[in-house]
Each structure stands twice: as C-alpha cells, then as structure tokens.
Amino acid sequence: MPARNSFHSLMKIGPVQIGTYRDHRGHIKHAAVCTTDNCGWSADYASSTAAQLAARSHRCRVN
C-alpha cells in the first residue's frame, strides 16, 4: 500500500492549488494541481517558486 501524502502550506492561485509535502525519500516537494472539473493537470516541483510560476501560467482548456 502506498504511503499517504500529507499536504501542508496550501495556497491557491486561480484554479490551481499548491501544496507542500515530503516524498517517499523524505525530500520536500511542491505539487500544483488544477481544481477545475475534467482538467486533470498536475505537476510536482522541487521549489515553491517553480510551482507558483506554473500555477500562474496554467491555462485550463476546459470550458
């Protein structure tokens, strides 16, 4: 069974939510996830700045 991710330091930029978590090796990662229904976009980043930039530049194709 995979380990459960525990997100903290949540922030929302437009429809994208960013959360900080520790991966299975104990490294801090930042996940950016679009919360729009049927979009499905998400990505993991090594820095919070990169996740924020991705959130600001994400253009949802769902209408």
Tab-separated table of N, CA and C in Angstrom:
chain	number	residue	atom	x	y	z
A	1	MET	N	0.845	-1.167	0.000
A	1	MET	CA	0.000	0.000	0.000
A	1	MET	C	0.902	1.246	0.000
A	2	PRO	N	0.647	2.213	-0.876
A	2	PRO	CA	1.469	3.408	-0.917
A	2	PRO	C	1.252	4.280	0.321
A	3	ALA	N	2.282	5.042	0.654
A	3	ALA	CA	2.179	5.957	1.788
A	3	ALA	C	1.232	7.098	1.465
A	4	ARG	N	0.546	7.578	2.471
A	4	ARG	CA	-0.405	8.671	2.293
A	4	ARG	C	0.346	10.000	2.339
A	5	ASN	N	0.100	10.866	1.353
A	5	ASN	CA	0.714	12.185	1.348
A	5	ASN	C	-0.027	13.106	2.304
A	6	SER	N	0.719	13.870	3.053
A	6	SER	CA	0.146	14.838	3.967
A	6	SER	C	0.586	16.217	3.492
A	7	PHE	N	-0.338	16.967	2.919
A	7	PHE	CA	-0.016	18.275	2.364
A	7	PHE	C	-0.140	19.350	3.426
A	8	HIS	N	0.752	20.326	3.369
A	8	HIS	CA	0.669	21.493	4.245
A	8	HIS	C	1.088	22.705	3.428
A	9	SER	N	1.008	23.857	3.999
A	9	SER	CA	1.332	25.124	3.318
A	9	SER	C	0.541	25.239	2.014
A	10	LEU	N	-0.762	25.060	2.103
A	10	LEU	CA	-1.607	25.137	0.914
A	10	LEU	C	-1.808	26.583	0.488
A	11	MET	N	-1.831	26.792	-0.837
A	11	MET	CA	-2.043	28.106	-1.418
A	11	MET	C	-2.821	27.916	-2.707
A	12	LYS	N	-3.649	28.889	-3.059
A	12	LYS	CA	-4.437	28.783	-4.279
A	12	LYS	C	-4.162	29.999	-5.151
A	13	ILE	N	-3.850	29.747	-6.426
A	13	ILE	CA	-3.627	30.792	-7.421
A	13	ILE	C	-4.570	30.487	-8.576
A	14	GLY	N	-5.637	31.273	-8.697
A	14	GLY	CA	-6.657	30.992	-9.701
A	14	GLY	C	-7.261	29.634	-9.418
A	15	PRO	N	-7.400	28.785	-10.441
A	15	PRO	CA	-7.971	27.451	-10.206
A	15	PRO	C	-6.939	26.428	-9.728
A	16	VAL	N	-5.675	26.832	-9.602
A	16	VAL	CA	-4.599	25.898	-9.251
A	16	VAL	C	-4.291	25.981	-7.759
A	17	GLN	N	-4.242	24.805	-7.120
A	17	GLN	CA	-3.896	24.736	-5.714
A	17	GLN	C	-2.497	24.153	-5.585
A	18	ILE	N	-1.681	24.741	-4.711
A	18	ILE	CA	-0.301	24.303	-4.487
A	18	ILE	C	-0.183	23.805	-3.053
A	19	GLY	N	0.441	22.653	-2.890
A	19	GLY	CA	0.653	22.083	-1.562
A	19	GLY	C	2.062	21.545	-1.426
A	20	THR	N	2.597	21.601	-0.221
A	20	THR	CA	3.934	21.111	0.073
A	20	THR	C	3.822	19.775	0.800
A	21	TYR	N	4.682	18.828	0.444
A	21	TYR	CA	4.667	17.504	1.071
A	21	TYR	C	6.058	16.894	1.032
A	22	ARG	N	6.245	15.801	1.752
A	22	ARG	CA	7.503	15.042	1.711
A	22	ARG	C	7.280	13.781	0.884
A	23	ASP	N	8.205	13.516	-0.055
A	23	ASP	CA	8.081	12.315	-0.874
A	23	ASP	C	8.557	11.095	-0.083
A	24	HIS	N	8.575	9.930	-0.741
A	24	HIS	CA	8.932	8.689	-0.063
A	24	HIS	C	10.381	8.646	0.418
A	25	ARG	N	11.218	9.541	-0.098
A	25	ARG	CA	12.615	9.625	0.343
A	25	ARG	C	12.824	10.696	1.417
A	26	GLY	N	11.759	11.411	1.759
A	26	GLY	CA	11.861	12.448	2.774
A	26	GLY	C	12.189	13.827	2.236
A	27	HIS	N	12.275	13.963	0.912
A	27	HIS	CA	12.565	15.263	0.307
A	27	HIS	C	11.292	16.106	0.238
A	28	ILE	N	11.442	17.404	0.415
A	28	ILE	CA	10.296	18.305	0.330
A	28	ILE	C	9.988	18.571	-1.140
A	29	LYS	N	8.726	18.395	-1.519
A	29	LYS	CA	8.247	18.621	-2.884
A	29	LYS	C	7.049	19.554	-2.844
A	30	HIS	N	6.747	20.147	-3.984
A	30	HIS	CA	5.618	21.062	-4.115
A	30	HIS	C	4.764	20.578	-5.284
A	31	ALA	N	3.491	20.342	-5.020
A	31	ALA	CA	2.571	19.861	-6.052
A	31	ALA	C	1.632	20.988	-6.448
A	32	ALA	N	1.447	21.159	-7.750
A	32	ALA	CA	0.476	22.116	-8.289
A	32	ALA	C	-0.602	21.311	-9.003
A	33	VAL	N	-1.872	21.556	-8.644
A	33	VAL	CA	-2.989	20.773	-9.172
A	33	VAL	C	-4.113	21.711	-9.569
A	34	CYS	N	-4.637	21.541	-10.793
A	34	CYS	CA	-5.777	22.334	-11.241
A	34	CYS	C	-7.039	21.724	-10.639
A	35	THR	N	-7.864	22.553	-10.000
A	35	THR	CA	-9.073	22.070	-9.329
A	35	THR	C	-10.311	22.148	-10.208
A	36	THR	N	-10.170	22.557	-11.463
A	36	THR	CA	-11.308	22.612	-12.376
A	36	THR	C	-11.727	21.191	-12.763
A	37	ASP	N	-13.034	20.942	-12.784
A	37	ASP	CA	-13.532	19.616	-13.158
A	37	ASP	C	-13.067	19.243	-14.562
A	38	ASN	N	-12.633	18.002	-14.732
A	38	ASN	CA	-12.219	17.415	-16.009
A	38	ASN	C	-10.941	17.995	-16.589
A	39	CYS	N	-10.195	18.793	-15.845
A	39	CYS	CA	-8.925	19.315	-16.372
A	39	CYS	C	-7.837	18.250	-16.263
A	40	GLY	N	-7.585	17.772	-15.049
A	40	GLY	CA	-6.620	16.700	-14.860
A	40	GLY	C	-5.162	17.109	-14.851
A	41	TRP	N	-4.846	18.409	-14.884
A	41	TRP	CA	-3.458	18.849	-14.896
A	41	TRP	C	-2.888	18.855	-13.490
A	42	SER	N	-1.697	18.300	-13.333
A	42	SER	CA	-0.963	18.373	-12.073
A	42	SER	C	0.513	18.166	-12.363
A	43	ALA	N	1.349	18.690	-11.475
A	43	ALA	CA	2.795	18.538	-11.639
A	43	ALA	C	3.477	18.703	-10.291
A	44	ASP	N	4.629	18.045	-10.127
A	44	ASP	CA	5.435	18.168	-8.913
A	44	ASP	C	6.669	18.993	-9.232
A	45	TYR	N	7.091	19.813	-8.271
A	45	TYR	CA	8.236	20.697	-8.455
A	45	TYR	C	9.139	20.624	-7.234
A	46	ALA	N	10.415	20.940	-7.433
A	46	ALA	CA	11.386	20.925	-6.344
A	46	ALA	C	11.346	22.211	-5.527
A	47	SER	N	10.821	23.293	-6.097
A	47	SER	CA	10.769	24.554	-5.359
A	47	SER	C	9.363	25.150	-5.407
A	48	SER	N	9.057	25.914	-4.387
A	48	SER	CA	7.762	26.581	-4.313
A	48	SER	C	7.629	27.630	-5.414
A	49	THR	N	8.712	28.294	-5.747
A	49	THR	CA	8.701	29.317	-6.793
A	49	THR	C	8.327	28.724	-8.141
A	50	ALA	N	8.858	27.554	-8.456
A	50	ALA	CA	8.538	26.898	-9.726
A	50	ALA	C	7.063	26.492	-9.765
A	51	ALA	N	6.535	26.008	-8.645
A	51	ALA	CA	5.123	25.622	-8.588
A	51	ALA	C	4.223	26.844	-8.746
A	52	GLN	N	4.602	27.974	-8.145
A	52	GLN	CA	3.819	29.202	-8.269
A	52	GLN	C	3.850	29.730	-9.702
A	53	LEU	N	4.991	29.659	-10.347
A	53	LEU	CA	5.096	30.090	-11.738
A	53	LEU	C	4.227	29.222	-12.640
A	54	ALA	N	4.239	27.919	-12.419
A	54	ALA	CA	3.395	27.008	-13.207
A	54	ALA	C	1.917	27.306	-12.968
A	55	ALA	N	1.558	27.617	-11.737
A	55	ALA	CA	0.163	27.927	-11.421
A	55	ALA	C	-0.275	29.214	-12.119
A	56	ARG	N	0.588	30.204	-12.153
A	56	ARG	CA	0.240	31.471	-12.800
A	56	ARG	C	0.164	31.346	-14.325
A	57	SER	N	0.940	30.432	-14.894
A	57	SER	CA	0.958	30.310	-16.356
A	57	SER	C	0.036	29.210	-16.873
A	58	HIS	N	-0.609	28.436	-15.978
A	58	HIS	CA	-1.512	27.361	-16.402
A	58	HIS	C	-2.767	27.947	-17.049
A	59	ARG	N	-3.088	27.457	-18.222
A	59	ARG	CA	-4.309	27.855	-18.917
A	59	ARG	C	-5.161	26.607	-19.102
A	60	CYS	N	-6.249	26.581	-18.395
A	60	CYS	CA	-7.145	25.432	-18.424
A	60	CYS	C	-7.875	25.385	-19.760
A	61	ARG	N	-7.881	24.233	-20.399
A	61	ARG	CA	-8.549	24.080	-21.688
A	61	ARG	C	-9.997	23.643	-21.533
A	62	VAL	N	-10.457	23.443	-20.310
A	62	VAL	CA	-11.839	23.032	-20.062
A	62	VAL	C	-12.716	24.271	-20.076
A	63	ASN	N	-13.803	24.212	-20.842
A	63	ASN	CA	-14.723	25.361	-20.917
A	63	ASN	C	-15.990	25.084	-20.180
